[in-house]
Short mmCIF file of C-alpha atoms in Angstrom, two decimals:
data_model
loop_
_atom_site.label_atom_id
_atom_site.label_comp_id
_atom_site.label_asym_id
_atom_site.label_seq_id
_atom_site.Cartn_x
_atom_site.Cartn_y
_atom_site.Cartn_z
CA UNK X 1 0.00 0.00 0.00
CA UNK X 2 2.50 2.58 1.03
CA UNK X 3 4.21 1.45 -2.36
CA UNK X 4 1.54 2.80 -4.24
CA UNK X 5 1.93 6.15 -2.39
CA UNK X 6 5.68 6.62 -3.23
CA UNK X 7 5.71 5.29 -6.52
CA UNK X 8 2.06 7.57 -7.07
CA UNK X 9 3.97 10.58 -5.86
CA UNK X 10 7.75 10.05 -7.54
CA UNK X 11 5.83 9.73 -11.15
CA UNK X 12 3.74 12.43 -10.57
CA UNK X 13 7.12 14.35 -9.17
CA UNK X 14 8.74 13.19 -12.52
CA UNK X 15 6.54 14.11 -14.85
CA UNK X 16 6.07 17.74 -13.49
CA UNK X 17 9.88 18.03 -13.25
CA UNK X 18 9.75 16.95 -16.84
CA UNK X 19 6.98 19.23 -17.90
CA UNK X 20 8.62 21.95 -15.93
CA UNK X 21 12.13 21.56 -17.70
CA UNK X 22 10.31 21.50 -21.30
CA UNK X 23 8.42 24.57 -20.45
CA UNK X 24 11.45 26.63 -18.76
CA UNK X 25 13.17 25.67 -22.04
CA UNK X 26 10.32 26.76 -24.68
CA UNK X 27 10.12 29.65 -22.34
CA UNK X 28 13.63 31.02 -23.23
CA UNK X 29 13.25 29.51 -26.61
CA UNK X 30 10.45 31.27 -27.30
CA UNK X 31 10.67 34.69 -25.17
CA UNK X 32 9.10 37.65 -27.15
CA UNK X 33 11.30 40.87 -27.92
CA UNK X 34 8.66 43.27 -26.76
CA UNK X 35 9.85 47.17 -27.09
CA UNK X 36 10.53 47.70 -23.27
CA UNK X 37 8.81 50.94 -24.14
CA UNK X 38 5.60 49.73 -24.50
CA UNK X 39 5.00 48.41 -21.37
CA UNK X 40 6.71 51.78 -19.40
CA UNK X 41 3.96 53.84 -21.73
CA UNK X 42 1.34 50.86 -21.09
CA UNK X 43 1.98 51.79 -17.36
CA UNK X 44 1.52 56.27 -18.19
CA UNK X 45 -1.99 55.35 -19.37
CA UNK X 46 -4.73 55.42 -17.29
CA UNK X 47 -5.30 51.44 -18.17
CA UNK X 48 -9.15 51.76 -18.34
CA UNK X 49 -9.38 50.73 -22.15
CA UNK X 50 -12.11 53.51 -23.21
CA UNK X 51 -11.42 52.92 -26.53
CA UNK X 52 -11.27 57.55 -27.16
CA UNK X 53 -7.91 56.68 -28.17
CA UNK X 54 -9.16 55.12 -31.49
CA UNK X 55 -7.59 51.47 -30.45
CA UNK X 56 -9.40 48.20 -28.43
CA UNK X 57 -7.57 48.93 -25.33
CA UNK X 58 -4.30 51.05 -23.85
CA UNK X 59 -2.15 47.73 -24.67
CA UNK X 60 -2.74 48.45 -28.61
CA UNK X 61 -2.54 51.93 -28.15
CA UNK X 62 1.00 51.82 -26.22
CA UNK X 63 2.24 49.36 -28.89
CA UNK X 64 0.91 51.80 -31.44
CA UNK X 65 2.56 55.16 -29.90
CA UNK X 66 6.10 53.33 -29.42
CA UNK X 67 5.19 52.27 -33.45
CA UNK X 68 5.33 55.78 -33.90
CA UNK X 69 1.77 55.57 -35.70
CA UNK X 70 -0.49 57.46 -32.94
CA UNK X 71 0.90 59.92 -31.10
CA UNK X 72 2.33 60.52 -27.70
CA UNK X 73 -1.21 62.32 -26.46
CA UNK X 74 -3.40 60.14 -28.26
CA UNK X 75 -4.60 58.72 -24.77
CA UNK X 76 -8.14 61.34 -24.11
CA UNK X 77 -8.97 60.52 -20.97
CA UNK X 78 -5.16 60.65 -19.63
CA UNK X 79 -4.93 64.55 -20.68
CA UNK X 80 -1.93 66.43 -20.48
CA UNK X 81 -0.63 64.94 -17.12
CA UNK X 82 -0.32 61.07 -19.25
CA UNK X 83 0.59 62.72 -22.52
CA UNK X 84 3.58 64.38 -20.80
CA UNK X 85 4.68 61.02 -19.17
CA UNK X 86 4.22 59.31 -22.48
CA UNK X 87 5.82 62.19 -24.58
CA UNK X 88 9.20 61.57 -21.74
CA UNK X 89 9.13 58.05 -22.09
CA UNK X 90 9.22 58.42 -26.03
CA UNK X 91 11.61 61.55 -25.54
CA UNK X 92 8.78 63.79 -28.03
CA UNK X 93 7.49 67.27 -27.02
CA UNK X 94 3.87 66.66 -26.74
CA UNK X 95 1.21 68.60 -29.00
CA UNK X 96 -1.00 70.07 -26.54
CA UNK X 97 -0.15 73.35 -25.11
CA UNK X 98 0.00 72.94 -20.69
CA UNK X 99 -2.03 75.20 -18.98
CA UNK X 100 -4.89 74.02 -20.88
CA UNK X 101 -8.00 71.38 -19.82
CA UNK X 102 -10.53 69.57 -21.46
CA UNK X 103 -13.70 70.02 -20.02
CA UNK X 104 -17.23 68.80 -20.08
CA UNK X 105 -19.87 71.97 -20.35
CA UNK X 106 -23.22 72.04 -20.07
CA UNK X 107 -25.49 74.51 -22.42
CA UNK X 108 -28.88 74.78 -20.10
CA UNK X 109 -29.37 76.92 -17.29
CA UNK X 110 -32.87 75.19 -16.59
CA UNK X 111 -32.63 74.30 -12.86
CA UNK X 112 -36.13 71.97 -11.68
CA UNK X 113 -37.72 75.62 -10.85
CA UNK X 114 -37.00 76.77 -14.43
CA UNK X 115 -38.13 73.85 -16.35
CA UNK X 116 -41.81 74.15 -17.72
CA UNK X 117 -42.73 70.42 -17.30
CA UNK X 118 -45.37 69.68 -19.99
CA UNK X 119 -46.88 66.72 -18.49
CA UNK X 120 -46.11 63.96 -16.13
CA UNK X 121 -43.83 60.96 -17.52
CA UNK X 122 -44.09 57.69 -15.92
CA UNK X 123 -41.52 55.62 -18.36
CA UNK X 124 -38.41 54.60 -18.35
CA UNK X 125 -36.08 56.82 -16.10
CA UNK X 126 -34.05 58.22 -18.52
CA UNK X 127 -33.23 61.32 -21.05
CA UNK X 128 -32.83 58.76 -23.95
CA UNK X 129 -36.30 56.89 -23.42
CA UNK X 130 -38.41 60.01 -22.66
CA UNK X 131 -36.91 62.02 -25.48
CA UNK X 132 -37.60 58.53 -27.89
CA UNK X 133 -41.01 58.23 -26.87
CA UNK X 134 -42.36 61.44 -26.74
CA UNK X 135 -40.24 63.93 -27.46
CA UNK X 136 -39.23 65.26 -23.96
CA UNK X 137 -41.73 66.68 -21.13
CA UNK X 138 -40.53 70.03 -20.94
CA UNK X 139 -41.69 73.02 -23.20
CA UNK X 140 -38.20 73.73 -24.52
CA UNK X 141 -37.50 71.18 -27.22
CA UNK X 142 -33.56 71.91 -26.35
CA UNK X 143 -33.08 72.33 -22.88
CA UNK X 144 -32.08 69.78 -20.25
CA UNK X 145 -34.64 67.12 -19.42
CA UNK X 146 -32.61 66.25 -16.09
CA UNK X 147 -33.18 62.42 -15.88
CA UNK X 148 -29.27 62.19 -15.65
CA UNK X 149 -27.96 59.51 -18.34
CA UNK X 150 -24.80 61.89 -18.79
CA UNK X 151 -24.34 61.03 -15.06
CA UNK X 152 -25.05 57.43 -15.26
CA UNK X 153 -22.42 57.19 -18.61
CA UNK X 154 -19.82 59.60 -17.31
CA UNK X 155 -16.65 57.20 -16.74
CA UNK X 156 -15.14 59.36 -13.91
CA UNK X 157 -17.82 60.26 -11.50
CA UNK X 158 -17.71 63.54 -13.23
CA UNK X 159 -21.13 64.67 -13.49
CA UNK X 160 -23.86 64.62 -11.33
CA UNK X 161 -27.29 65.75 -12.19
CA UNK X 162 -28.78 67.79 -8.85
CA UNK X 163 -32.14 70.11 -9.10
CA UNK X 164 -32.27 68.90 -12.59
CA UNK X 165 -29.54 69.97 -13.94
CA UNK X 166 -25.78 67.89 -14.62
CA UNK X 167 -22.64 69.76 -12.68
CA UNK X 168 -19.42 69.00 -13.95
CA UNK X 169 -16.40 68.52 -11.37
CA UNK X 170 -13.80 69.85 -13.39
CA UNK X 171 -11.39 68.23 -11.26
CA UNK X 172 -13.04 64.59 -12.18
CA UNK X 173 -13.91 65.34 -16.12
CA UNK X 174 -11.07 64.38 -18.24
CA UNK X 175 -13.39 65.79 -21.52
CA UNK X 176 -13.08 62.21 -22.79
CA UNK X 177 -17.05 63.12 -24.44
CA UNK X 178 -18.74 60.14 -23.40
CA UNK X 179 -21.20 62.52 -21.80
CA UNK X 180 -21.71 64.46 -25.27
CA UNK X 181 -22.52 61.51 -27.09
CA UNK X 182 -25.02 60.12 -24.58
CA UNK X 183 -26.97 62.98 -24.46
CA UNK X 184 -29.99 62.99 -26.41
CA UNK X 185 -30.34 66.74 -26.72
CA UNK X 186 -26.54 67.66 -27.76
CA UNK X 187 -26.87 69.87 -24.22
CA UNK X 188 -23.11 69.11 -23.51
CA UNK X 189 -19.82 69.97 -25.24
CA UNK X 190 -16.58 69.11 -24.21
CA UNK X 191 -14.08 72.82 -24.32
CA UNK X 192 -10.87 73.43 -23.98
CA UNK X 193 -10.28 75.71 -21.26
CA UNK X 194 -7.26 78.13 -20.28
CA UNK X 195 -6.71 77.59 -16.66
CA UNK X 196 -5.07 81.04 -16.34
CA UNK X 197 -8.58 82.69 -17.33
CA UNK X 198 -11.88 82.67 -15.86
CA UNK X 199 -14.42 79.55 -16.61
CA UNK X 200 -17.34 80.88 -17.83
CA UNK X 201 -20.10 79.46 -19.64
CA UNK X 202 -23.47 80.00 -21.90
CA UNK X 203 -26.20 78.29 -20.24
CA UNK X 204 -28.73 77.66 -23.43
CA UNK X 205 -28.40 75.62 -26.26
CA UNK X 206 -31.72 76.89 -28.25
CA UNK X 207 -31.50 78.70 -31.50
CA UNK X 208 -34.70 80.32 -30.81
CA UNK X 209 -35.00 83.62 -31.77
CA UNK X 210 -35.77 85.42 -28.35
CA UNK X 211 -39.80 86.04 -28.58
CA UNK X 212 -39.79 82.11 -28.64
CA UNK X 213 -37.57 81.38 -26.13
CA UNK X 214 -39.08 83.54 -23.86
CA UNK X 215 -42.50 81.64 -24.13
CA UNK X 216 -40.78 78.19 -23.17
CA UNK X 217 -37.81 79.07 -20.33
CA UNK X 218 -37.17 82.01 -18.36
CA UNK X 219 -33.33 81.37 -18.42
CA UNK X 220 -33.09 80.63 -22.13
CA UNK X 221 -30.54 83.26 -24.03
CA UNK X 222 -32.52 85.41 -25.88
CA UNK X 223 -29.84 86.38 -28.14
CA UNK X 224 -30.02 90.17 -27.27
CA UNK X 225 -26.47 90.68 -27.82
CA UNK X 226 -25.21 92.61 -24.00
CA UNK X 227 -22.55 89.88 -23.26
CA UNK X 228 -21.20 91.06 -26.70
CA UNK X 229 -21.16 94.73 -26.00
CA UNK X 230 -20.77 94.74 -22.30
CA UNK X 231 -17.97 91.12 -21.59
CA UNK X 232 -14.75 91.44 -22.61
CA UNK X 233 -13.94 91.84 -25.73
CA UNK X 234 -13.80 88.71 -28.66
CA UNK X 235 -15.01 86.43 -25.51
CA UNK X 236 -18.40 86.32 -27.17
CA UNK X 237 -20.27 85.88 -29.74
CA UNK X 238 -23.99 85.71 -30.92
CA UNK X 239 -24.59 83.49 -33.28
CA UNK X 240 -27.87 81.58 -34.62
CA UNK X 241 -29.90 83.57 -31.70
CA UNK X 242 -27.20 81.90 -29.27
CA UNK X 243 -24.49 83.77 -27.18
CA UNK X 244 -21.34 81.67 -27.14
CA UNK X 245 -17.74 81.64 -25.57
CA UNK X 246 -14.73 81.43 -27.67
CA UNK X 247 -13.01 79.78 -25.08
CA UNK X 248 -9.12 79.87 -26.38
CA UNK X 249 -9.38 83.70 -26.30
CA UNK X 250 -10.07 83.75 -22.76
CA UNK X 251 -6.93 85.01 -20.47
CA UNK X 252 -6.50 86.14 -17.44
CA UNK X 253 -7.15 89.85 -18.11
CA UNK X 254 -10.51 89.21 -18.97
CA UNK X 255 -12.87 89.97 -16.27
CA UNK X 256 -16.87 88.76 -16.62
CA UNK X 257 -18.61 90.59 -13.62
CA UNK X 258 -20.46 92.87 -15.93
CA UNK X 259 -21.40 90.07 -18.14
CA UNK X 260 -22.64 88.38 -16.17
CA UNK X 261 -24.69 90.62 -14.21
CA UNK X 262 -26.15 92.48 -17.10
CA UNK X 263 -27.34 89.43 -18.72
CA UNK X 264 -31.28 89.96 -18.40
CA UNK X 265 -32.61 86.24 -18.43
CA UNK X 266 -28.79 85.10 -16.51
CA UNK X 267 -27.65 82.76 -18.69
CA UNK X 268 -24.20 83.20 -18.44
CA UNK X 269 -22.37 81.18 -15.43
CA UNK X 270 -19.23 81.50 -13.50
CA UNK X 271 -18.05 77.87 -13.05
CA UNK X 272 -15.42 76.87 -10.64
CA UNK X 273 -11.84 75.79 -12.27
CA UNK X 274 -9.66 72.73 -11.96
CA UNK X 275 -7.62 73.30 -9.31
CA UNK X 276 -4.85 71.69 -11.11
CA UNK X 277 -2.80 71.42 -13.97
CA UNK X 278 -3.91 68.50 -15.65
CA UNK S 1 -8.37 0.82 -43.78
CA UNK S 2 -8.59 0.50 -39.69
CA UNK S 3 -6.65 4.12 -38.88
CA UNK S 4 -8.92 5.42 -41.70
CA UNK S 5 -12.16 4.08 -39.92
CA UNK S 6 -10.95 5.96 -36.50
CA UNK S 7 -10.14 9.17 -38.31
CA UNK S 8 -13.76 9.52 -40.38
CA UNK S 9 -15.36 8.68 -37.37
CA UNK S 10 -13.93 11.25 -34.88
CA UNK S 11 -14.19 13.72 -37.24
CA UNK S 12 -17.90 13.10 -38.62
CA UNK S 13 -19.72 10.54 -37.11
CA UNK S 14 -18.66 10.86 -33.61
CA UNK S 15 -17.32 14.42 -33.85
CA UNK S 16 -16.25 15.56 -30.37
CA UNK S 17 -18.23 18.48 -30.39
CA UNK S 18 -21.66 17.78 -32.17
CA UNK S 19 -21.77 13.83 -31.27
CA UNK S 20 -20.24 14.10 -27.67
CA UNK S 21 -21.09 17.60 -27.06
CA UNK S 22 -17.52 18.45 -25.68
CA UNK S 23 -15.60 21.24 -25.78
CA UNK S 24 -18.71 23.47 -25.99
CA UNK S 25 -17.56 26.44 -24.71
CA UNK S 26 -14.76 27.40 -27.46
CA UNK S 27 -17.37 26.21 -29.73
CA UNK S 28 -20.29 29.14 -28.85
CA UNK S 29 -17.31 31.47 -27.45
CA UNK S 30 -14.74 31.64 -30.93
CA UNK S 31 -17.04 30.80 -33.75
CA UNK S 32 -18.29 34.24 -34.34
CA UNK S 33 -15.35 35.15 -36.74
CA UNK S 34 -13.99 32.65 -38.96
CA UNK S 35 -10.58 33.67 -38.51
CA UNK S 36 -10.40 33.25 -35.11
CA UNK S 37 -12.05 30.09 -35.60
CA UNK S 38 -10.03 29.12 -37.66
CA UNK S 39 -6.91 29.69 -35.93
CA UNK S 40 -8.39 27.96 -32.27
CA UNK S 41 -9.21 25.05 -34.51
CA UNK S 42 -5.48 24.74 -35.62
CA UNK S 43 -4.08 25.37 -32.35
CA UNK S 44 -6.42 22.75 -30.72
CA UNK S 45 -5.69 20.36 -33.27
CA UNK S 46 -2.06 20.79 -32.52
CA UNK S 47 -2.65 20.45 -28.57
CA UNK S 48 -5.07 17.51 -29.31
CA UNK S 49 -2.38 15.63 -31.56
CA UNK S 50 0.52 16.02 -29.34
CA UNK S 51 -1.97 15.29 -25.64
CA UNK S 52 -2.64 12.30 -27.67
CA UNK S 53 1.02 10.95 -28.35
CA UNK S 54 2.35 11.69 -25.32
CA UNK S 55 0.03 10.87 -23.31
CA UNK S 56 -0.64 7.12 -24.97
CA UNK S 57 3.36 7.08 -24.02
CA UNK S 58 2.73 7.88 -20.60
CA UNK S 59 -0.12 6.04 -20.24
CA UNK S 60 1.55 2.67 -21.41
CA UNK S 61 5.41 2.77 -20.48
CA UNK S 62 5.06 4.96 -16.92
CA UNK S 63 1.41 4.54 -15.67
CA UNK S 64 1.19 0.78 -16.59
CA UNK S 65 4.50 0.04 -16.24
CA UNK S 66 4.43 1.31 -12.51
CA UNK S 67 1.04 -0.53 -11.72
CA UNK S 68 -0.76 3.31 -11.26
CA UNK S 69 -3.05 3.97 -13.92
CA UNK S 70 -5.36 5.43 -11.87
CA UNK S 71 -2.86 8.58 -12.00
CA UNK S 72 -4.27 9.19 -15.70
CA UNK S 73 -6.60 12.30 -14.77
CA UNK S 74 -4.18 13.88 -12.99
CA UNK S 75 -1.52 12.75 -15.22
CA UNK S 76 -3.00 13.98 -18.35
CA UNK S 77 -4.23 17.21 -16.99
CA UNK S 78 -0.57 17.97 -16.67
CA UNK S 79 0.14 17.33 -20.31
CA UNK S 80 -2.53 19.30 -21.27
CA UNK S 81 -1.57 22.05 -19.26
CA UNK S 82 1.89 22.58 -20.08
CA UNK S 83 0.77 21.79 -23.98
CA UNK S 84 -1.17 24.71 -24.05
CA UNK S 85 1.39 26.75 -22.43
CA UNK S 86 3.70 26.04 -25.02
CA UNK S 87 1.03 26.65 -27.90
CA UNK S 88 0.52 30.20 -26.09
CA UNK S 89 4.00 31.24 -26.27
CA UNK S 90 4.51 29.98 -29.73
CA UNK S 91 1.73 31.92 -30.92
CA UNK S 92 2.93 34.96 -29.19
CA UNK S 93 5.70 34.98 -30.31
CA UNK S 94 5.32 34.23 -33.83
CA UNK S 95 1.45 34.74 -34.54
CA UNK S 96 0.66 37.87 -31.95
CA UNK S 97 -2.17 38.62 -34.48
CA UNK S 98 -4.33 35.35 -33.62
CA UNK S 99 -2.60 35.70 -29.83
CA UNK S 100 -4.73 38.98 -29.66
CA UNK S 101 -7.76 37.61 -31.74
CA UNK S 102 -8.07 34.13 -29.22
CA UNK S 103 -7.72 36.40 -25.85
CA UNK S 104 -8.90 34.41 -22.94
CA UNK S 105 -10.32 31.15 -24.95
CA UNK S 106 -5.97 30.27 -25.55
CA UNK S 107 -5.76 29.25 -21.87
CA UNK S 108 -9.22 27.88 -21.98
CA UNK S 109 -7.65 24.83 -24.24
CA UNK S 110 -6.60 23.58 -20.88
CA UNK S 111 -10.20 23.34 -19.40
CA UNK S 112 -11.37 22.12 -23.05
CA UNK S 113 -13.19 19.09 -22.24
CA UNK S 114 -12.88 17.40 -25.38
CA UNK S 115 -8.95 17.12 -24.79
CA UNK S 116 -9.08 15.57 -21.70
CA UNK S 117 -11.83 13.59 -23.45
CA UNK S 118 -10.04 12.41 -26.13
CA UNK S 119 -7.05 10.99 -23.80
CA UNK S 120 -9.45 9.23 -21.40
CA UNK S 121 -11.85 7.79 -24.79
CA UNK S 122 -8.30 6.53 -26.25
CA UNK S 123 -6.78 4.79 -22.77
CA UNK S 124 -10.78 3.38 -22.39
CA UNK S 125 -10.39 1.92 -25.89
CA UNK S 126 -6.88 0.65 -25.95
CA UNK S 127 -5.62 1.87 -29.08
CA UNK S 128 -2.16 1.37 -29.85
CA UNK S 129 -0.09 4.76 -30.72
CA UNK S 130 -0.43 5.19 -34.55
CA UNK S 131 -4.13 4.61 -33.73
CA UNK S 132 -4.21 7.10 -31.12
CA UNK S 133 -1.97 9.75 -33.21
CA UNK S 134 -4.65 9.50 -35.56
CA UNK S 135 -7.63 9.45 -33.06
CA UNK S 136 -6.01 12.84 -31.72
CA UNK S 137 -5.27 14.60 -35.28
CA UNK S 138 -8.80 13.56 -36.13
CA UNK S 139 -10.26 14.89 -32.93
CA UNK S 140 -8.49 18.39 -33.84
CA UNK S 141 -9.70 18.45 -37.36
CA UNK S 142 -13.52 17.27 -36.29
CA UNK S 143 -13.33 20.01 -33.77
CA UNK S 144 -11.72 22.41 -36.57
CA UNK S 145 -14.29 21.30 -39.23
CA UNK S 146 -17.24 22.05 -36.40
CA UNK S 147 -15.75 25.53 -35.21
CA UNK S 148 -15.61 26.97 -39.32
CA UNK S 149 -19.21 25.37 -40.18
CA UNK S 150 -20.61 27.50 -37.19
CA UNK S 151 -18.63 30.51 -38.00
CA UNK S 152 -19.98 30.69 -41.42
CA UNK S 153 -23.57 30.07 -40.26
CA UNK S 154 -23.26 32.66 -37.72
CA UNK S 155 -21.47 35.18 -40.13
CA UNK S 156 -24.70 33.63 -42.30
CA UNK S 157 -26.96 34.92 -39.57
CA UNK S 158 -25.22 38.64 -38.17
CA UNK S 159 -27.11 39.64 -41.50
CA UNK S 160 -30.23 38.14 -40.52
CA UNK S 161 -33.60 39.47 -38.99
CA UNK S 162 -33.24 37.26 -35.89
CA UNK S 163 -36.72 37.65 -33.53
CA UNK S 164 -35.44 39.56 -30.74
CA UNK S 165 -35.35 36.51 -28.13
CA UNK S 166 -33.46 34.64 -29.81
CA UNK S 167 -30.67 36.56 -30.23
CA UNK S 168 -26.80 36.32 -29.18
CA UNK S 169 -26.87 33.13 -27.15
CA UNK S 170 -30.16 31.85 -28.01
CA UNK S 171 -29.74 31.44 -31.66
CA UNK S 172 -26.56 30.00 -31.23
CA UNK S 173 -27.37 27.18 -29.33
CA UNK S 174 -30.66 26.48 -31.70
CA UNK S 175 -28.21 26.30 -34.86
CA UNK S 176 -25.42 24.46 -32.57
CA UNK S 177 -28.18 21.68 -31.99
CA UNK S 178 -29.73 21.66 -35.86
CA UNK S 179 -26.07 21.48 -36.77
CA UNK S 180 -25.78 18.14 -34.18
CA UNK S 181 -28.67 17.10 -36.00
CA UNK S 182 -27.63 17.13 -39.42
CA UNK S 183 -24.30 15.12 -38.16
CA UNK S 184 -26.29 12.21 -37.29
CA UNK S 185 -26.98 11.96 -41.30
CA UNK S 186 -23.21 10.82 -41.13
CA UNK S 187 -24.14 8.02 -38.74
CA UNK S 188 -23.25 4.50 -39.72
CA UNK S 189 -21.10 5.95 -42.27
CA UNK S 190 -18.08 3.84 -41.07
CA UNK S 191 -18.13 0.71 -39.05
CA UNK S 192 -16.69 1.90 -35.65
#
């Protein structure tokens, strides 16, 4: 009986031995020459495999940017803090300019108290199903409908929809757009901000002409031109009855206060800044 | 005539996959591109063919020989195993393509059922080794032949209105069992 035992356990500790020497071998045999660089830039990227880069997962993208085929910043979500670590590892300036963030923004000012509900919805809890079925409860047929599927898609935590209405955390968004392609209204665009200036925003999306407007939202730009005349100067611009911000003028100089105050329906927001560099 | 017989009849008649039903799971999991189906049939025919002549050696000159054949599971797992590990760093390093393409089901050879199958059918019907070098090629090209036939129906179907039920996993299975079906025709095909 105990005869069994040993001779069980010596073939079974030969043949692993065996197995083990075969596969140590093949293993040096057969060792792939991967570019050491791929896995140091593999290791920059955030390693959530998003996909914004354009490739499956940060794997094919790091074997791509050591190709030399995508470059060093291709990586969205990583922003300028990974596409300086990947530019050092590949020892390439980077394309983006620093002191500059992608950032999610929200076009609706439309807080719960603003929005002119035009009936009570009982389907599906979200923006996508009430805007497929019937169009969207609220009078405005471009305004924020508040059942949060930016929040619910946003990667990062980013955005959170509270009194109706989605609040980026610029510290959070990495402007990889996942938000601006869920939304079913086109409410949110992702801008690239100059940290040094002030963050400031248009809070309406509608090209209606201002009569309109003023029949469906009481915060809805009415296109009457005062941010034009009265903000600083080349910061904005009315266009298809819709004030906007050219964000890359923006600098520091720039100051909003009157802006902002004189807008008559206050659609044009302060919103906080990054804190970092990033 | 004989080591013709064996191969025929693992590969139609009593196909691992659609007569047994082994090795399911790279079956539904890797036929929805014939290329990758094509390549996890090659490398399972290659781990099938070698699991089969090694292990008939182990099997007959250490198991026997040492009076402990009850050591075969364990035994052949091992084989299997490291005979997968090997096909995984082959592949990496000279087809990373397919390495990419095969992901997670690579490994999976290990757990394949019809491998460890095929070693236990071949002890359980004592064939001698050109018979089970044969038995084991045939096994990998039966389990090829099964893999491409259902990636070219279900390329075949991606285009189709499918009723929304059915879909993904549903319809699979349905066409993996009609497919079983229409195997049987080969039935009694060769005497085995």
């Amino acid at each position: 009986m105990s005869g069994t035992v040993i001779i069980s356990a010596a073939t079974m500790t030969g043949l692993s031995l065996l197995f083990a020497a075969l596969l140590g071998f093949a293993h040096t045999k057969l060792k792939v020459e991967e570019d050491p660089k791929v896995e140091r830039v593999e290791e920059a990227l955030p390693g959530i495999d998003c996909g914004a880069c354009g490739y499956p997962g940060c794997h094919q993208c790091a074997v791509n940017i050591v190709k030399g085929k995508a470059p060093p910043d291709s990586c969205v979500p990583g922003g300028d803090e990974v596409a300086e670590k990947v530019a050092e590892i590949m020892g390439l300036d980077i394309g983006t300019e620093p002191g500059k963030k992608l950032v999610a923004v929200v076009h609706c000012g439309a807080t719960e108290e603003f929005k002119q509900r035009t009936g009570e919805y009982e389907g599906v809890e979200s923006c996508r199903g009430i805007e497929l079925t019937t169009g969207g409860n609220i009078k405005c047929e471009y305004g924020c409908l508040g059942y949060g599927d930016c929040e619910e898609a946003c990667p990062f935590d980013a955005i959170h929809v509270t009194n109706g209405l989605p609040e980026v955390d610029p510290d959070k968004c990495t402007g990889c757009g996942v938000c601006v392609e869920t939304c079913p209204r086109d409410i949110i665009t992702v801008e690239e901000i100059n940290l040094d200036g002030e963050f400031v925003a248009v809070a309406c999306n509608s090209p209606d002409d201002g009569v309109t407007i003023r029949k469906k939202c009481e915060v809805g730009c009415v296109a009457c031109g005062l941010c034009e005349k009265l903000g600083p100067e080349g910061a904005f611009e009315v266009q298809d009855n819709l004030s906007q911000v050219h964000y890359p003028e923006i600098d520091e100089e720039m100051d909003f206060e009157t802006a902002i105050d004189k807008c008559p329906v206050d659609c044009i927001v302060s919103l906080s800044k990054p804190t970092e560099e990033g | 005539m004989e080591l013709f017989f064996i191969f025929v009849a693992i590969v139609l008649t009593q196909n691992f996959v659609l007569h047994y039903f082994l090795g399911i799971c790279p079956f539904l999991g890797v036929s929805d591109e014939m290329e990758a189906a094509f390549g996890m049939g090659i490398a399972t025919t290659f781990v099938m063919t070698l699991t089969a002549i090694i292990t008939w050696n182990i099997n007959n000159f250490i198991l026997e020989g040492f009076g402990v054949e009850f050591l075969e599971y364990v035994s052949f797992i091992l084989v299997i195993a490291s005979l997968v590990q090997l096909v995984e760093m082959f592949l990496k390093k000279y087809v990373p393509e397919l390495y990419q393409t095969l992901g997670i089901y690579l490994p999976l050879i290990t757990t394949n059922c019809a491998v460890m199958g095929l070693a236990l059918f071949m002890v359980l019907r004592d064939y001698n080794f050109v018979q089970s070098a044969i038995f084991g090629f045939g096994a990998g090209v039966g389990f090829t032949l099964a893999l491409i036939i259902m990636a070219g129906i279900r390329s075949e179907l991606m285009e189709d209105a499918i009723p929304e039920p059915f879909r993904g996993t549903g319809i699979t299975l349905l066409t993996a069992g009609l497919l079983a079906l229409a195997f049987m025709g080969f039935s009694g095909l060769v005497p085995v």
